[in-house]
Amino acid sequence: MASSSDKEVKEVPGSYGLPIIGAVLDRFDYFVVEGAETFFKNRIEKYKSTVFRVNMPPGPPLFPDPRVIILLDAKSFPILFDLSKVEKKNVFTGVYMPSTNFTGGYRVLSYLDPSEENHSKLKTFCFHVLKTNAAKWFPEFERATGELWAKVDKQFSETGKAEFDSENLQMCFNFLCRAVLDRDPAAPGPASLGTKGPSYVVKWIGLQLAPIANTGVLPKILEEVTIHAVPLPFLLVRGDYDKVYNFFWTYGKAALDAAELQFGLKRDEACHNLVFNICFNTFGGMFVLYPSIIRFIAEAGKELHAHLAQEVRGAIKENEGLNPRALESMALLRSTVYEVLRIDPPVPFQYARAKEDLVVESHDGRYAVKKGELLGGYQPFATRDPKVFENPEEFLPRRFMGEEGEKLLKYLLWSNGPETDDTSAHNKQCAGKDFVVMVSRLLVAQLFLHYDSFEIDQSSTSKVVFTSLHQATS
């Protein structure tokens, strides 16, 4: 059988339909009738291709051009990272970019292409913040998770069950503020956020993403004709955002001084970027990813729990504490976190615009793309590609262990690039790529320092609720 590289270049299959009507119908199917996974599966079957044209939300009448060439396999997806062929300007959220009012009037780093002058300055500033606070990651995470488990235990002892998600929000926010700003968000002071910081940030993120996501706040049909049909104004969360910004402005002096003096950034622009990087990208990713980690490990059962507990406690004993050396030695834990990132990535979409006429190659065909066309990839299909991953829909905690497992890491794409690549000031891979993996591994390590095993309510799909907690016995 001939490889796809030997095949003729074809037109991308699919249709955008009639102007306006086609986009509205696609959006209705996506949000109301099918949902994302079924929406894409049905069109793969219809066009007999993992590359096709489709309208992506939000679309007309009040949003920009919704036309996208969608990529749904591991072979076509990586072109979204090839900056010699594609541009990443203003495509962080796809066909729709929220108003810059949400970020102080600035296009923050996530919306910049590496060719833009400010990109390298802002990304290097991100690296600086990560590096200068590195000594605080482990102790502050231990402190924050200790508070989390205490609240979970108290709730469980009182009611026989405990919700993880709401306590996780506060834990993540406390950890990041203490580690980056050296300030507890609830500490008394002129810019104190009390315990409301997470709710302020969640609302601010929610309004930006509402046109392209199901919020669950309203019935789907009502969301379709309201939340997905119009851009929601910053005015609705201006007061909340101003409080968060003021907290970062007041207590982020060291980082903001460096932004001005070392990187030549405007102080207010640096602060808006710091808020976005910490609150939208990092906090937003953590509060989505952590419940997913808990859920998959819970569903895997007690045998995995026993092996993880043994590995974590053995590594800590051997290395005299939970330190970077101990964490690095936990191969099963590392693979488990990678497997969650593979099967349920916290950011499901990536987008890029063609810089030139080019050819996109999938497993089964080669397709012509014109300069200026928008490409979009739904990552769960690429990281569950059956031509790359055996039993792709199954959660296999040991998948990335050993020599063969290591080879699969180049197909793990959660960070806007392969896990085997390094983030730099000159690409669009997540600045906190290694940090996110580290603190996710720390979560699992801290979990099994506190518990031998646990169970969750399997009937609840919207939140993680512990129904059984077995305290650590050794």
Short mmCIF file of C-alpha atoms in Angstrom, two decimals:
data_model
loop_
_atom_site.label_atom_id
_atom_site.label_comp_id
_atom_site.label_asym_id
_atom_site.label_seq_id
_atom_site.Cartn_x
_atom_site.Cartn_y
_atom_site.Cartn_z
CA MET A 1 0.00 0.00 0.00
CA ALA A 2 1.35 3.43 -0.97
CA SER A 3 2.13 5.90 1.80
CA SER A 4 0.21 9.16 1.96
CA SER A 5 3.34 11.00 0.75
CA ASP A 6 3.06 9.09 -2.54
CA LYS A 7 -0.53 10.16 -3.11
CA GLU A 8 -1.77 13.07 -5.13
CA VAL A 9 -2.59 16.34 -3.41
CA LYS A 10 -6.35 16.66 -3.08
CA GLU A 11 -8.81 19.36 -2.19
CA VAL A 12 -9.78 19.36 1.48
CA PRO A 13 -13.19 17.64 1.74
CA GLY A 14 -16.17 19.20 3.45
CA SER A 15 -18.25 22.33 3.01
CA TYR A 16 -19.00 25.48 4.95
CA GLY A 17 -22.54 25.54 3.59
CA LEU A 18 -24.51 28.67 2.80
CA PRO A 19 -23.21 31.96 4.21
CA ILE A 20 -24.38 32.52 7.81
CA ILE A 21 -26.86 29.62 7.68
CA GLY A 22 -24.14 26.97 7.32
CA ALA A 23 -22.21 28.34 10.29
CA VAL A 24 -25.31 28.62 12.48
CA LEU A 25 -26.29 25.02 11.67
CA ASP A 26 -22.79 23.74 12.45
CA ARG A 27 -22.78 25.63 15.73
CA PHE A 28 -26.20 24.21 16.65
CA ASP A 29 -24.96 20.68 15.91
CA TYR A 30 -21.77 21.27 17.87
CA PHE A 31 -23.37 22.65 21.03
CA VAL A 32 -26.92 21.31 21.11
CA VAL A 33 -27.35 18.18 18.98
CA GLU A 34 -24.05 16.29 19.04
CA GLY A 35 -21.39 17.72 21.35
CA ALA A 36 -17.76 18.07 20.31
CA GLU A 37 -16.71 14.40 20.18
CA THR A 38 -19.75 13.20 18.21
CA PHE A 39 -19.64 16.31 16.01
CA PHE A 40 -16.14 15.40 14.81
CA LYS A 41 -16.70 11.64 14.64
CA ASN A 42 -19.76 12.09 12.45
CA ARG A 43 -17.86 14.27 10.00
CA ILE A 44 -14.87 11.92 9.87
CA GLU A 45 -17.33 9.23 8.83
CA LYS A 46 -19.15 11.53 6.39
CA TYR A 47 -16.02 12.72 4.58
CA LYS A 48 -13.94 9.54 5.10
CA SER A 49 -11.12 11.81 6.22
CA THR A 50 -9.58 13.15 9.41
CA VAL A 51 -8.95 16.45 7.60
CA PHE A 52 -11.98 18.44 6.47
CA ARG A 53 -13.62 21.85 6.31
CA VAL A 54 -16.12 22.89 8.96
CA ASN A 55 -17.44 25.99 10.69
CA MET A 56 -16.27 26.34 14.28
CA PRO A 57 -18.04 28.35 17.01
CA PRO A 58 -19.02 31.03 17.61
CA GLY A 59 -19.55 32.40 14.10
CA PRO A 60 -22.12 34.81 12.63
CA PRO A 61 -23.83 37.12 12.89
CA LEU A 62 -21.65 38.88 15.49
CA PHE A 63 -18.34 37.01 15.33
CA PRO A 64 -15.53 36.71 12.74
CA ASP A 65 -15.13 34.20 9.94
CA PRO A 66 -15.82 30.71 11.40
CA ARG A 67 -14.27 28.68 8.55
CA VAL A 68 -11.62 26.18 9.65
CA ILE A 69 -9.77 23.22 8.18
CA ILE A 70 -9.91 20.80 11.09
CA LEU A 71 -7.13 18.26 11.77
CA LEU A 72 -8.00 15.11 13.71
CA ASP A 73 -5.07 12.70 13.63
CA ALA A 74 -1.54 12.52 14.99
CA LYS A 75 0.09 12.95 11.57
CA SER A 76 -1.67 16.14 10.46
CA PHE A 77 -1.87 17.84 13.87
CA PRO A 78 1.86 18.79 14.25
CA ILE A 79 1.73 21.25 11.36
CA LEU A 80 0.04 23.56 13.87
CA PHE A 81 3.45 23.87 15.58
CA ASP A 82 5.55 24.43 12.43
CA LEU A 83 6.21 28.18 12.54
CA SER A 84 7.92 28.09 9.15
CA LYS A 85 4.51 27.31 7.66
CA VAL A 86 1.92 28.75 10.04
CA GLU A 87 1.31 31.88 12.09
CA LYS A 88 -0.13 31.92 15.62
CA LYS A 89 -1.28 35.54 15.79
CA ASN A 90 -4.64 36.04 17.57
CA VAL A 91 -5.64 32.36 17.35
CA PHE A 92 -5.24 31.32 21.00
CA THR A 93 -9.01 30.83 21.29
CA GLY A 94 -9.56 29.93 17.63
CA VAL A 95 -11.80 31.87 15.27
CA TYR A 96 -12.77 34.22 18.09
CA MET A 97 -10.56 36.54 20.13
CA PRO A 98 -12.03 38.13 23.26
CA SER A 99 -11.84 41.91 23.59
CA THR A 100 -8.52 43.23 24.88
CA ASN A 101 -10.60 45.00 27.53
CA PHE A 102 -10.26 41.72 29.45
CA THR A 103 -6.47 42.25 29.54
CA GLY A 104 -6.04 45.96 30.11
CA GLY A 105 -6.17 46.86 26.44
CA TYR A 106 -3.13 44.70 25.61
CA ARG A 107 -2.76 41.66 23.39
CA VAL A 108 -1.14 39.37 25.92
CA LEU A 109 1.51 36.77 25.16
CA SER A 110 -0.90 33.95 24.30
CA TYR A 111 -2.23 35.93 21.32
CA LEU A 112 1.17 36.97 19.94
CA ASP A 113 3.06 35.24 17.15
CA PRO A 114 6.78 34.64 17.80
CA SER A 115 7.55 36.97 14.88
CA GLU A 116 6.21 39.90 16.92
CA GLU A 117 8.83 41.85 18.89
CA ASN A 118 7.02 41.68 22.23
CA HIS A 119 6.66 37.90 22.13
CA SER A 120 10.23 37.08 23.12
CA LYS A 121 10.26 39.79 25.81
CA LEU A 122 7.06 38.56 27.42
CA LYS A 123 7.92 34.88 27.19
CA THR A 124 11.39 35.46 28.64
CA PHE A 125 9.67 37.34 31.45
CA CYS A 126 7.55 34.21 32.04
CA PHE A 127 10.70 32.08 32.26
CA HIS A 128 12.16 34.58 34.72
CA VAL A 129 9.12 34.34 37.01
CA LEU A 130 9.30 30.54 36.94
CA LYS A 131 13.06 30.44 37.61
CA THR A 132 13.19 33.02 40.40
CA ASN A 133 10.42 31.25 42.33
CA ALA A 134 11.66 27.69 41.78
CA ALA A 135 12.76 27.19 45.40
CA LYS A 136 9.20 27.79 46.59
CA TRP A 137 7.33 25.29 44.38
CA PHE A 138 7.78 22.21 46.57
CA PRO A 139 7.24 23.74 50.04
CA GLU A 140 4.34 25.95 48.99
CA PHE A 141 2.63 23.09 47.18
CA GLU A 142 3.00 20.89 50.25
CA ARG A 143 1.50 23.65 52.38
CA ALA A 144 -1.44 24.23 50.02
CA THR A 145 -2.27 20.54 49.55
CA GLY A 146 -2.00 19.99 53.29
CA GLU A 147 -4.75 22.57 53.72
CA LEU A 148 -6.73 20.91 50.93
CA TRP A 149 -6.64 17.43 52.47
CA ALA A 150 -7.54 18.86 55.90
CA LYS A 151 -10.69 20.43 54.43
CA VAL A 152 -11.54 17.28 52.49
CA ASP A 153 -11.08 15.15 55.60
CA LYS A 154 -13.25 17.48 57.70
CA GLN A 155 -16.03 17.51 55.12
CA PHE A 156 -15.86 13.73 54.78
CA SER A 157 -15.99 13.14 58.55
CA GLU A 158 -19.07 15.35 58.81
CA THR A 159 -21.07 14.15 55.80
CA GLY A 160 -19.55 10.87 54.59
CA LYS A 161 -18.52 12.47 51.30
CA ALA A 162 -16.34 15.36 50.17
CA GLU A 163 -16.25 17.49 47.02
CA PHE A 164 -12.79 17.97 45.56
CA ASP A 165 -13.37 20.66 42.93
CA SER A 166 -14.27 23.70 45.05
CA GLU A 167 -11.47 23.03 47.56
CA ASN A 168 -9.08 22.47 44.64
CA LEU A 169 -9.84 25.96 43.28
CA GLN A 170 -8.77 27.62 46.51
CA MET A 171 -5.74 25.34 46.87
CA CYS A 172 -4.44 26.14 43.38
CA PHE A 173 -4.98 29.87 43.77
CA ASN A 174 -3.36 29.99 47.22
CA PHE A 175 -0.37 28.01 45.99
CA LEU A 176 0.28 30.23 42.98
CA CYS A 177 -0.16 33.53 44.84
CA ARG A 178 2.07 32.46 47.72
CA ALA A 179 4.76 31.05 45.45
CA VAL A 180 4.82 33.84 42.85
CA LEU A 181 3.86 36.89 44.92
CA ASP A 182 4.97 35.80 48.40
CA ARG A 183 1.51 36.76 49.57
CA ASP A 184 -1.48 34.83 50.82
CA PRO A 185 -4.51 36.15 48.89
CA ALA A 186 -6.62 36.10 52.07
CA ALA A 187 -4.09 37.93 54.26
CA PRO A 188 -5.36 41.28 55.58
CA GLY A 189 -4.13 44.24 53.61
CA PRO A 190 -5.11 46.98 51.16
CA ALA A 191 -5.46 44.57 48.22
CA SER A 192 -6.65 41.45 50.05
CA LEU A 193 -8.88 39.13 48.02
CA GLY A 194 -10.12 37.15 50.99
CA THR A 195 -11.34 33.78 49.76
CA LYS A 196 -12.99 35.26 46.65
CA GLY A 197 -9.97 35.26 44.36
CA PRO A 198 -10.79 31.95 42.63
CA SER A 199 -14.41 32.98 41.95
CA TYR A 200 -13.27 36.32 40.50
CA VAL A 201 -10.84 34.56 38.17
CA VAL A 202 -13.26 31.80 37.13
CA LYS A 203 -15.88 34.40 36.09
CA TRP A 204 -13.25 36.41 34.19
CA ILE A 205 -12.07 33.29 32.33
CA GLY A 206 -15.65 32.12 31.79
CA LEU A 207 -16.76 35.28 30.02
CA GLN A 208 -13.82 35.09 27.63
CA LEU A 209 -14.49 31.46 26.72
CA ALA A 210 -18.30 31.50 26.85
CA PRO A 211 -18.81 31.94 23.07
CA ILE A 212 -16.80 28.77 22.34
CA ALA A 213 -17.74 26.52 25.27
CA ASN A 214 -20.75 24.99 26.96
CA THR A 215 -20.97 26.62 30.39
CA GLY A 216 -23.70 24.40 31.82
CA VAL A 217 -25.26 27.49 33.40
CA LEU A 218 -28.31 27.37 31.11
CA PRO A 219 -30.05 24.66 29.08
CA LYS A 220 -28.11 24.07 25.85
CA ILE A 221 -30.75 25.63 23.61
CA LEU A 222 -30.80 28.81 25.70
CA GLU A 223 -27.01 29.01 25.72
CA GLU A 224 -27.08 28.69 21.94
CA VAL A 225 -29.28 31.75 21.42
CA THR A 226 -27.71 33.85 24.18
CA ILE A 227 -24.18 33.06 25.39
CA HIS A 228 -22.93 31.66 22.06
CA ALA A 229 -24.58 34.31 19.93
CA VAL A 230 -23.05 37.51 21.33
CA PRO A 231 -19.69 38.54 22.79
CA LEU A 232 -20.11 39.01 26.53
CA PRO A 233 -18.84 42.41 27.74
CA PHE A 234 -15.90 42.87 30.07
CA LEU A 235 -18.06 45.26 32.07
CA LEU A 236 -19.74 42.25 33.70
CA VAL A 237 -16.48 41.29 35.46
CA ARG A 238 -14.57 44.56 35.48
CA GLY A 239 -14.87 44.99 39.24
CA ASP A 240 -13.66 41.44 39.88
CA TYR A 241 -10.74 41.74 37.48
CA ASP A 242 -9.68 45.08 38.91
CA LYS A 243 -9.41 43.48 42.37
CA VAL A 244 -7.24 40.64 41.06
CA TYR A 245 -5.10 43.05 39.04
CA ASN A 246 -4.66 45.31 42.06
CA PHE A 247 -3.53 42.32 44.13
CA PHE A 248 -0.87 41.43 41.53
CA TRP A 249 0.13 45.09 41.11
CA THR A 250 0.54 45.52 44.88
CA TYR A 251 2.40 42.33 45.71
CA GLY A 252 4.13 41.52 42.42
CA LYS A 253 6.73 44.27 42.84
CA ALA A 254 9.79 42.03 42.38
CA ALA A 255 8.46 40.51 39.16
CA LEU A 256 7.25 43.85 37.79
CA ASP A 257 10.55 45.56 38.62
CA ALA A 258 12.34 42.87 36.62
CA ALA A 259 9.87 43.29 33.74
CA GLU A 260 10.74 46.97 33.49
CA LEU A 261 14.45 46.90 34.23
CA GLN A 262 15.55 43.63 32.63
CA PHE A 263 13.06 43.10 29.80
CA GLY A 264 12.06 46.65 28.83
CA LEU A 265 8.34 46.07 29.34
CA LYS A 266 5.75 48.59 30.42
CA ARG A 267 4.88 47.93 34.04
CA ASP A 268 1.12 47.76 33.51
CA GLU A 269 1.50 45.56 30.42
CA ALA A 270 3.73 43.21 32.42
CA CYS A 271 1.17 43.08 35.21
CA HIS A 272 -1.72 42.25 32.87
CA ASN A 273 0.44 39.51 31.35
CA LEU A 274 1.39 38.21 34.79
CA VAL A 275 -2.29 38.01 35.74
CA PHE A 276 -3.10 36.22 32.48
CA ASN A 277 -0.20 33.78 32.74
CA ILE A 278 -0.84 32.90 36.38
CA CYS A 279 -4.64 33.08 36.46
CA PHE A 280 -5.83 32.13 32.97
CA ASN A 281 -3.10 29.79 31.77
CA THR A 282 -1.73 28.22 34.95
CA PHE A 283 -4.59 28.37 37.44
CA GLY A 284 -7.10 27.73 34.63
CA GLY A 285 -5.17 24.67 33.52
CA MET A 286 -4.72 23.31 37.04
CA PHE A 287 -8.36 23.55 38.03
CA VAL A 288 -9.35 21.66 34.87
CA LEU A 289 -6.55 19.08 34.97
CA TYR A 290 -6.49 18.16 38.65
CA PRO A 291 -10.07 16.80 38.89
CA SER A 292 -9.33 14.79 35.76
CA ILE A 293 -6.23 13.28 37.38
CA ILE A 294 -8.20 12.35 40.51
CA ARG A 295 -11.03 10.87 38.44
CA PHE A 296 -8.84 8.64 36.27
CA ILE A 297 -6.77 7.39 39.19
CA ALA A 298 -9.93 6.69 41.21
CA GLU A 299 -11.49 4.74 38.36
CA ALA A 300 -8.29 2.72 37.83
CA GLY A 301 -8.80 1.10 41.24
CA LYS A 302 -6.94 -0.06 44.32
CA GLU A 303 -4.16 -1.99 42.59
CA LEU A 304 -2.86 1.17 40.93
CA HIS A 305 -3.32 3.05 44.21
CA ALA A 306 -1.18 0.51 46.05
CA HIS A 307 1.58 0.69 43.46
CA LEU A 308 1.58 4.50 43.41
CA ALA A 309 1.60 4.70 47.21
CA GLN A 310 4.50 2.26 47.39
CA GLU A 311 6.49 4.14 44.75
CA VAL A 312 5.87 7.57 46.29
CA ARG A 313 6.69 6.56 49.85
CA GLY A 314 9.71 4.49 48.84
CA ALA A 315 11.18 7.33 46.77
CA ILE A 316 10.68 9.83 49.57
CA LYS A 317 12.33 7.54 52.10
CA GLU A 318 15.27 6.83 49.80
CA ASN A 319 15.78 10.51 48.94
CA GLU A 320 15.12 11.89 52.42
CA GLY A 321 12.03 13.88 51.53
CA LEU A 322 9.80 14.92 48.66
CA ASN A 323 12.35 16.80 46.60
CA PRO A 324 13.08 17.05 42.86
CA ARG A 325 15.32 13.98 42.98
CA ALA A 326 12.62 11.89 44.65
CA LEU A 327 9.94 13.11 42.24
CA GLU A 328 12.10 12.33 39.22
CA SER A 329 12.56 8.74 40.38
CA MET A 330 8.77 8.04 40.39
CA ALA A 331 8.39 6.44 36.94
CA LEU A 332 4.84 5.11 37.40
CA LEU A 333 3.61 8.41 38.79
CA ARG A 334 5.18 10.27 35.87
CA SER A 335 3.61 7.95 33.31
CA THR A 336 0.23 8.19 35.04
CA VAL A 337 0.22 11.99 34.74
CA TYR A 338 1.28 11.81 31.11
CA GLU A 339 -1.53 9.36 30.39
CA VAL A 340 -4.12 11.77 31.83
CA LEU A 341 -2.66 14.56 29.68
CA ARG A 342 -2.92 12.26 26.67
CA ILE A 343 -6.44 11.02 27.12
CA ASP A 344 -7.99 14.23 28.50
CA PRO A 345 -5.81 17.26 27.69
CA PRO A 346 -6.81 20.42 29.58
CA VAL A 347 -6.68 22.53 26.39
CA PRO A 348 -8.44 20.54 23.65
CA PHE A 349 -7.92 22.90 20.68
CA GLN A 350 -4.95 24.39 18.87
CA TYR A 351 -5.13 26.79 15.92
CA ALA A 352 -2.77 28.36 13.37
CA ARG A 353 -3.09 30.25 10.09
CA ALA A 354 -1.24 29.20 6.93
CA LYS A 355 1.59 31.60 6.05
CA GLU A 356 1.77 30.24 2.52
CA ASP A 357 0.17 27.69 0.23
CA LEU A 358 1.03 24.34 1.79
CA VAL A 359 0.16 20.66 1.94
CA VAL A 360 -1.29 19.02 5.05
CA GLU A 361 -0.58 15.30 5.29
CA SER A 362 -2.73 12.89 7.26
CA HIS A 363 -2.43 9.11 7.53
CA ASP A 364 -4.66 8.70 4.49
CA GLY A 365 -4.18 11.69 2.24
CA ARG A 366 -2.44 14.92 1.26
CA TYR A 367 -4.51 18.10 1.13
CA ALA A 368 -3.93 21.53 -0.38
CA VAL A 369 -4.27 24.52 1.95
CA LYS A 370 -4.22 28.11 0.71
CA LYS A 371 -2.30 30.95 2.32
CA GLY A 372 -4.43 32.63 4.98
CA GLU A 373 -6.68 29.65 5.72
CA LEU A 374 -7.20 28.82 9.37
CA LEU A 375 -6.19 25.36 10.58
CA GLY A 376 -7.55 23.93 13.81
CA GLY A 377 -6.83 20.71 15.65
CA TYR A 378 -9.00 18.93 18.22
CA GLN A 379 -6.26 17.44 20.33
CA PRO A 380 -8.03 14.47 21.98
CA PHE A 381 -8.42 12.88 18.54
CA ALA A 382 -4.71 13.33 17.79
CA THR A 383 -3.61 11.95 21.16
CA ARG A 384 -6.05 9.05 20.92
CA ASP A 385 -5.03 8.18 17.37
CA PRO A 386 -5.37 4.37 17.01
CA LYS A 387 -2.55 4.33 14.46
CA VAL A 388 -0.18 5.59 17.16
CA PHE A 389 -1.60 4.42 20.48
CA GLU A 390 -2.70 0.88 21.27
CA ASN A 391 -6.12 0.79 22.95
CA PRO A 392 -6.27 4.59 22.62
CA GLU A 393 -9.53 5.10 24.55
CA GLU A 394 -8.28 3.10 27.54
CA PHE A 395 -6.50 4.73 30.48
CA LEU A 396 -3.23 2.81 30.81
CA PRO A 397 -1.08 4.33 33.59
CA ARG A 398 2.07 2.49 32.48
CA ARG A 399 1.78 3.51 28.82
CA PHE A 400 4.77 5.90 28.91
CA MET A 401 7.10 3.71 30.98
CA GLY A 402 10.22 2.02 29.63
CA GLU A 403 12.03 2.49 26.34
CA GLU A 404 8.96 1.95 24.14
CA GLY A 405 6.86 4.22 26.34
CA GLU A 406 9.42 7.00 26.07
CA LYS A 407 9.15 6.85 22.28
CA LEU A 408 5.46 7.71 22.51
CA LEU A 409 6.13 11.05 24.21
CA LYS A 410 6.65 12.74 20.85
CA TYR A 411 2.93 12.15 20.23
CA LEU A 412 1.92 13.76 23.54
CA LEU A 413 0.88 17.23 22.40
CA TRP A 414 -0.92 18.83 25.35
CA SER A 415 1.43 21.85 25.61
CA ASN A 416 1.07 23.23 22.06
CA GLY A 417 3.96 21.07 20.97
CA PRO A 418 5.38 17.57 21.48
CA GLU A 419 6.39 16.63 25.02
CA THR A 420 9.87 15.84 23.66
CA ASP A 421 10.39 19.45 22.51
CA ASP A 422 11.60 22.31 24.69
CA THR A 423 9.70 25.53 25.13
CA SER A 424 11.60 28.66 24.14
CA ALA A 425 11.09 32.37 23.54
CA HIS A 426 10.90 31.61 19.84
CA ASN A 427 8.09 29.06 19.76
CA LYS A 428 4.51 28.85 21.03
CA GLN A 429 4.94 25.88 23.32
CA CYS A 430 3.56 26.55 26.79
CA ALA A 431 6.08 28.52 28.86
CA GLY A 432 5.08 26.52 31.92
CA LYS A 433 5.18 23.12 30.18
CA ASP A 434 7.62 21.49 32.61
CA PHE A 435 6.13 23.33 35.58
CA VAL A 436 2.63 21.97 34.89
CA VAL A 437 3.92 18.40 34.65
CA MET A 438 5.92 18.88 37.86
CA VAL A 439 3.04 20.23 39.97
CA SER A 440 0.68 17.60 38.56
CA ARG A 441 3.11 14.91 39.68
CA LEU A 442 3.37 16.66 43.04
CA LEU A 443 -0.41 16.49 43.40
CA VAL A 444 -0.36 12.71 42.97
CA ALA A 445 2.62 12.36 45.30
CA GLN A 446 0.91 14.40 48.01
CA LEU A 447 -2.32 12.47 47.45
CA PHE A 448 -0.65 9.14 48.20
CA LEU A 449 1.26 10.51 51.14
CA HIS A 450 -2.13 11.25 52.70
CA TYR A 451 -4.27 8.35 51.46
CA ASP A 452 -3.78 4.66 50.72
CA SER A 453 -6.78 4.61 48.38
CA PHE A 454 -10.04 6.39 47.67
CA GLU A 455 -13.24 6.15 45.66
CA ILE A 456 -15.42 8.76 43.98
CA ASP A 457 -19.05 9.03 42.96
CA GLN A 458 -19.00 7.48 39.49
CA SER A 459 -22.44 8.87 38.66
CA SER A 460 -21.25 12.47 38.96
CA THR A 461 -19.73 13.71 35.69
CA SER A 462 -19.65 17.42 36.51
CA LYS A 463 -17.55 17.23 39.70
CA VAL A 464 -15.33 14.90 41.69
CA VAL A 465 -16.92 13.76 44.95
CA PHE A 466 -15.02 11.43 47.28
CA THR A 467 -17.22 8.64 48.65
CA SER A 468 -14.42 6.67 50.33
CA LEU A 469 -11.13 7.83 51.82
CA HIS A 470 -8.58 5.47 53.37
CA GLN A 471 -5.95 7.36 55.33
CA ALA A 472 -2.33 6.42 54.80
CA THR A 473 -1.24 3.60 57.10
CA SER A 474 2.49 3.68 56.41
#
